[in-house]
PDB file of C-alpha atoms (C1' of nucleotides) in Angstrom:
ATOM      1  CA  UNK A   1       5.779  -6.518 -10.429  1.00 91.00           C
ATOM      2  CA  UNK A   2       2.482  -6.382  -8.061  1.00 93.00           C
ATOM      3  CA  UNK A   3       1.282  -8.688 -10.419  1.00 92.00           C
ATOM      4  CA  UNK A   4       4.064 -11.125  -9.694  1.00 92.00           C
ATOM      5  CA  UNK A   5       3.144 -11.312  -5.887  1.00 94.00           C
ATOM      6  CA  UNK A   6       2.126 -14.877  -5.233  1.00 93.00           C
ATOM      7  CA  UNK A   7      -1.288 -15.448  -2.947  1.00 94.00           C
ATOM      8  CA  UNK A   8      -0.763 -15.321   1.052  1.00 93.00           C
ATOM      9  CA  UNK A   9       2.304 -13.353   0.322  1.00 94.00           C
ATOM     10  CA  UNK A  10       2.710  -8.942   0.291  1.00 95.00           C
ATOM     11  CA  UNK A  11       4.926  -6.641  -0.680  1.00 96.00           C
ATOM     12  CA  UNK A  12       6.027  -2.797   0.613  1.00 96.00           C
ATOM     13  CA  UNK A  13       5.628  -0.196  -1.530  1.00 96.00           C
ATOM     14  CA  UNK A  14       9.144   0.533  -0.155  1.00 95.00           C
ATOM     15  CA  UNK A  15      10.259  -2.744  -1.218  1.00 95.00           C
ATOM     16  CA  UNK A  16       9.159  -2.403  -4.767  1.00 95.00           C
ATOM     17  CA  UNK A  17      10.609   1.018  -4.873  1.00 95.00           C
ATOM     18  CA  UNK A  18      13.944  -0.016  -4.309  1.00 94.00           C
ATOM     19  CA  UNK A  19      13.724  -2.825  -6.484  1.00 93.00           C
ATOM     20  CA  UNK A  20      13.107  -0.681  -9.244  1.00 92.00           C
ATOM     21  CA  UNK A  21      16.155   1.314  -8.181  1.00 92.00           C
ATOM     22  CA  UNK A  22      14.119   3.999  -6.722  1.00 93.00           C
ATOM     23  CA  UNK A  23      13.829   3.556  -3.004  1.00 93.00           C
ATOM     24  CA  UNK A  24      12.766   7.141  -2.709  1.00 94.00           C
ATOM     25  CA  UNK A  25       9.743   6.416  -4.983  1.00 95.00           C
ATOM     26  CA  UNK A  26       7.890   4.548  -2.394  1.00 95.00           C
ATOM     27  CA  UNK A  27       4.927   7.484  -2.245  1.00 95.00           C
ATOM     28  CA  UNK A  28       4.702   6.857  -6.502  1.00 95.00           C
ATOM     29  CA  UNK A  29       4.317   3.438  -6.135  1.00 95.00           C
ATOM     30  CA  UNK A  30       1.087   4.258  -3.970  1.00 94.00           C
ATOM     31  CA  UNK A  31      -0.098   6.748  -6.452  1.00 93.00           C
ATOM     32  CA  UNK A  32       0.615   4.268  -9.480  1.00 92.00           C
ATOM     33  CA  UNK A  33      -1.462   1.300  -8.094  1.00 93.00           C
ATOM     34  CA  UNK A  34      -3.988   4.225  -6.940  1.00 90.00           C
ATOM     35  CA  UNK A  35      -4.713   4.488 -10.572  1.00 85.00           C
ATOM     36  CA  UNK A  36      -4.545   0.942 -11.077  1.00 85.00           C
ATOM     37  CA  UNK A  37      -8.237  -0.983 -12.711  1.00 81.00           C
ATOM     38  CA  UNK A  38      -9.316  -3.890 -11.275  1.00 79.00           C
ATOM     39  CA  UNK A  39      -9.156  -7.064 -13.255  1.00 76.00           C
ATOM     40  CA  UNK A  40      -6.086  -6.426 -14.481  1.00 80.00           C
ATOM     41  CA  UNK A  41      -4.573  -9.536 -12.666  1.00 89.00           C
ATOM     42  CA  UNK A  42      -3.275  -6.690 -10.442  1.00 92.00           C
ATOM     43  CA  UNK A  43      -2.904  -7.703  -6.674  1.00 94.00           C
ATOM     44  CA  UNK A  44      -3.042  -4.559  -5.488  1.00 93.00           C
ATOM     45  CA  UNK A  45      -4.499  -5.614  -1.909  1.00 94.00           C
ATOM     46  CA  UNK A  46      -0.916  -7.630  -2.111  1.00 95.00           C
ATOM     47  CA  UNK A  47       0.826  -4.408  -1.437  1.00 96.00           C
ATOM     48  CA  UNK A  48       0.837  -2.651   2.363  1.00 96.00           C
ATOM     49  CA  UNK A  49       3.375  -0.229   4.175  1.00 95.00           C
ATOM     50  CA  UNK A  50       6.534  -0.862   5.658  1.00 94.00           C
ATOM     51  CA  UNK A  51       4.566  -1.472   8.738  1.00 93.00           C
ATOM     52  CA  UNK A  52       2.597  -3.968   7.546  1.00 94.00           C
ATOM     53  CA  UNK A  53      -0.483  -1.122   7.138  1.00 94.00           C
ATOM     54  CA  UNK A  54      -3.476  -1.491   5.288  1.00 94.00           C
ATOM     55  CA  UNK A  55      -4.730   1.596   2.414  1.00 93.00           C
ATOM     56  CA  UNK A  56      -6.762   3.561   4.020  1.00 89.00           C
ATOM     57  CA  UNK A  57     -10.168   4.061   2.990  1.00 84.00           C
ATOM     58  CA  UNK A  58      -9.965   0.451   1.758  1.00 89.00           C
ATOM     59  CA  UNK A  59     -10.271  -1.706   4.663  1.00 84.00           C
ATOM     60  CA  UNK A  60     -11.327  -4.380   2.302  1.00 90.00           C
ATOM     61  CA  UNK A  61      -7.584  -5.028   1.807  1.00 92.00           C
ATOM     62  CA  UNK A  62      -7.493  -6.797   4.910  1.00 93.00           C
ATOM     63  CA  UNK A  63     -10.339  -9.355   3.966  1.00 93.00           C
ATOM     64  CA  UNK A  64      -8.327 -10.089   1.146  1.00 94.00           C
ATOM     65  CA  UNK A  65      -5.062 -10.647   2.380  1.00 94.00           C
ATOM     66  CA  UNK A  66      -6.445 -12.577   5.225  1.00 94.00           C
ATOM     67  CA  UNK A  67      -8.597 -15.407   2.992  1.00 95.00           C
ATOM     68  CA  UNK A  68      -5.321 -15.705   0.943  1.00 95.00           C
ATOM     69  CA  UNK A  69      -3.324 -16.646   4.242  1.00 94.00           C
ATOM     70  CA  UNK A  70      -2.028 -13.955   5.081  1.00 94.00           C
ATOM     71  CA  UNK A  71      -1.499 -13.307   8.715  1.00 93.00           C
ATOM     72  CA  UNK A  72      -2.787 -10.392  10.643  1.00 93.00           C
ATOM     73  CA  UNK A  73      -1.097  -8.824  14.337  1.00 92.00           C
ATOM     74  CA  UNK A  74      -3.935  -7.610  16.565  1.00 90.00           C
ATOM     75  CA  UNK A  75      -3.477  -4.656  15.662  1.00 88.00           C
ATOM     76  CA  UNK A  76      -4.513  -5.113  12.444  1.00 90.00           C
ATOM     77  CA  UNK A  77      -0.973  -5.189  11.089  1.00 92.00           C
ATOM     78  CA  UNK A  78      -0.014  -7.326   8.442  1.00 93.00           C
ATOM     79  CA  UNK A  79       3.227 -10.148  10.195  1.00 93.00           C
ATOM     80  CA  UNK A  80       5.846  -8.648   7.174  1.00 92.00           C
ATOM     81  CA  UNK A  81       8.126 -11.238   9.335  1.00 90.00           C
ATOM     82  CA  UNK A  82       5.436 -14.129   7.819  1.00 91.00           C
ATOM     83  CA  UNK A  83       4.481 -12.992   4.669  1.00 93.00           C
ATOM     84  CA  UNK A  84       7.200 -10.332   2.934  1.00 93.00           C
ATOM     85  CA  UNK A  85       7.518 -11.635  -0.598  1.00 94.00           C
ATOM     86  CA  UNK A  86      11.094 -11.788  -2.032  1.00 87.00           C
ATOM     87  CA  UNK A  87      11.641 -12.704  -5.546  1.00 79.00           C
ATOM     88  CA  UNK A  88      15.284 -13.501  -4.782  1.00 73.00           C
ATOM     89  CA  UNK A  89      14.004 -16.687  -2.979  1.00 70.00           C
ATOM     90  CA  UNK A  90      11.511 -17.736  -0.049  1.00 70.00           C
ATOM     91  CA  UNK A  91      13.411 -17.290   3.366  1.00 64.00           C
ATOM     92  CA  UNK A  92      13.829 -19.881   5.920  1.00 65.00           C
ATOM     93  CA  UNK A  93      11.147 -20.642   8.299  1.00 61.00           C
ATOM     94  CA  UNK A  94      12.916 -19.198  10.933  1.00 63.00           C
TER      95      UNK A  94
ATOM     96  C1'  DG B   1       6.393  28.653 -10.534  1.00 52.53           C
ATOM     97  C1'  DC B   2       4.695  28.355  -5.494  1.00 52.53           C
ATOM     98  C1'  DC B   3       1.887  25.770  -2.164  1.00 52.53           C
ATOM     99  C1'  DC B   4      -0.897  21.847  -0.514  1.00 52.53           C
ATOM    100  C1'  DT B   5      -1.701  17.054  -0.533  1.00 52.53           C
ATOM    101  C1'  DG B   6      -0.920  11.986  -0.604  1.00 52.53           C
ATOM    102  C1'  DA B   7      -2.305   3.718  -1.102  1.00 52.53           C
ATOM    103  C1'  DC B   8       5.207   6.235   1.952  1.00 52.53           C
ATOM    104  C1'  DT B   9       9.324   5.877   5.250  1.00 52.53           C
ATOM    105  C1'  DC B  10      12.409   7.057   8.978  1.00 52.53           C
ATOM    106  C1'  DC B  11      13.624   9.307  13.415  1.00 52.53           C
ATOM    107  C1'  DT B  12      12.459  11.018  17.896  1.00 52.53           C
ATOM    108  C1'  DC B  13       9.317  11.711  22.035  1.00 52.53           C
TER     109       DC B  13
ATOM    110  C1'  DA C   1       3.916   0.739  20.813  1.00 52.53           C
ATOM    111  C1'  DG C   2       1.238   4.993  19.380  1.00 52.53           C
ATOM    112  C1'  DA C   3       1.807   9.986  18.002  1.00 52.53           C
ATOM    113  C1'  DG C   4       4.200  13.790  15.840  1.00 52.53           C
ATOM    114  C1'  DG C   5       7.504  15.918  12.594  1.00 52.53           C
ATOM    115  C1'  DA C   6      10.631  16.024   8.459  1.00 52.53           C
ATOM    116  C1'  DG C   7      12.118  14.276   3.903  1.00 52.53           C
ATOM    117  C1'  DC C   8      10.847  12.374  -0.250  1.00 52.53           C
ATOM    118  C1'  DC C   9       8.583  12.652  -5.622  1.00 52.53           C
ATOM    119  C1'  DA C  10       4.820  13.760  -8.499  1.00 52.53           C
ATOM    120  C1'  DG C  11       0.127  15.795  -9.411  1.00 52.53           C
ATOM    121  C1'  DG C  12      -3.175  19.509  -9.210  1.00 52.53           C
ATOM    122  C1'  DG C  13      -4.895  24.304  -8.049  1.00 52.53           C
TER     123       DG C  13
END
DNA sequence: GCCCTGACTCCTC
DNA sequence: AGAGGAGCCAGGG
């Protein structure tokens, strides 16, 4: 599914929990892309919190996300508003 | 089998 | 808007 995540776009680990039906599963999803190898075409750094959060201990993430397009709040938040993925269909700009 | 911990999320202060 | 606490599921000691 992470895999699916096009480039300048992220997903929740929420939001793929409850896609899969499990929207109390958001914690496994974490732990399932913890033990996820690079080079697997796995976007990993595609995937932050509900509040737009990077992992921690990988601030890398951010670099990432950031040279794909992805837009940051001063805070170092990730704009969900901007960038949220949905497979259903790209929402309206505004 | 109990207890602690964690790439999470929600509610309240 | 940042900090703290509780609920959640699975893994490891």
């Amino acid at each position: 599914m992470v895999r699916q995540i096009p480039p300048g776009k992220v997903l929740t680990y929420g939001a793929i929990a409850r896609m899969m039906g499990r929207p109390r599963h958001a914690r496994l999803v974490g732990r399932a892309l913890w033990g996820t190898p690079s080079g697997r075409g796995i976007p990993c750094h595609r995937v932050v919190n509900s509040r737009g959060g990077t992992a921690p201990g990988w601030d890398g993430q951010r670099n990432l996300l950031e040279n794909e397009g992805v837009p940051f709040h001063r805070n170092g938040r990730v704009v969900l508003e901007r960038c949220l993925w949905q497979p259903d269909g790209e929402p309206p700009d505004e």
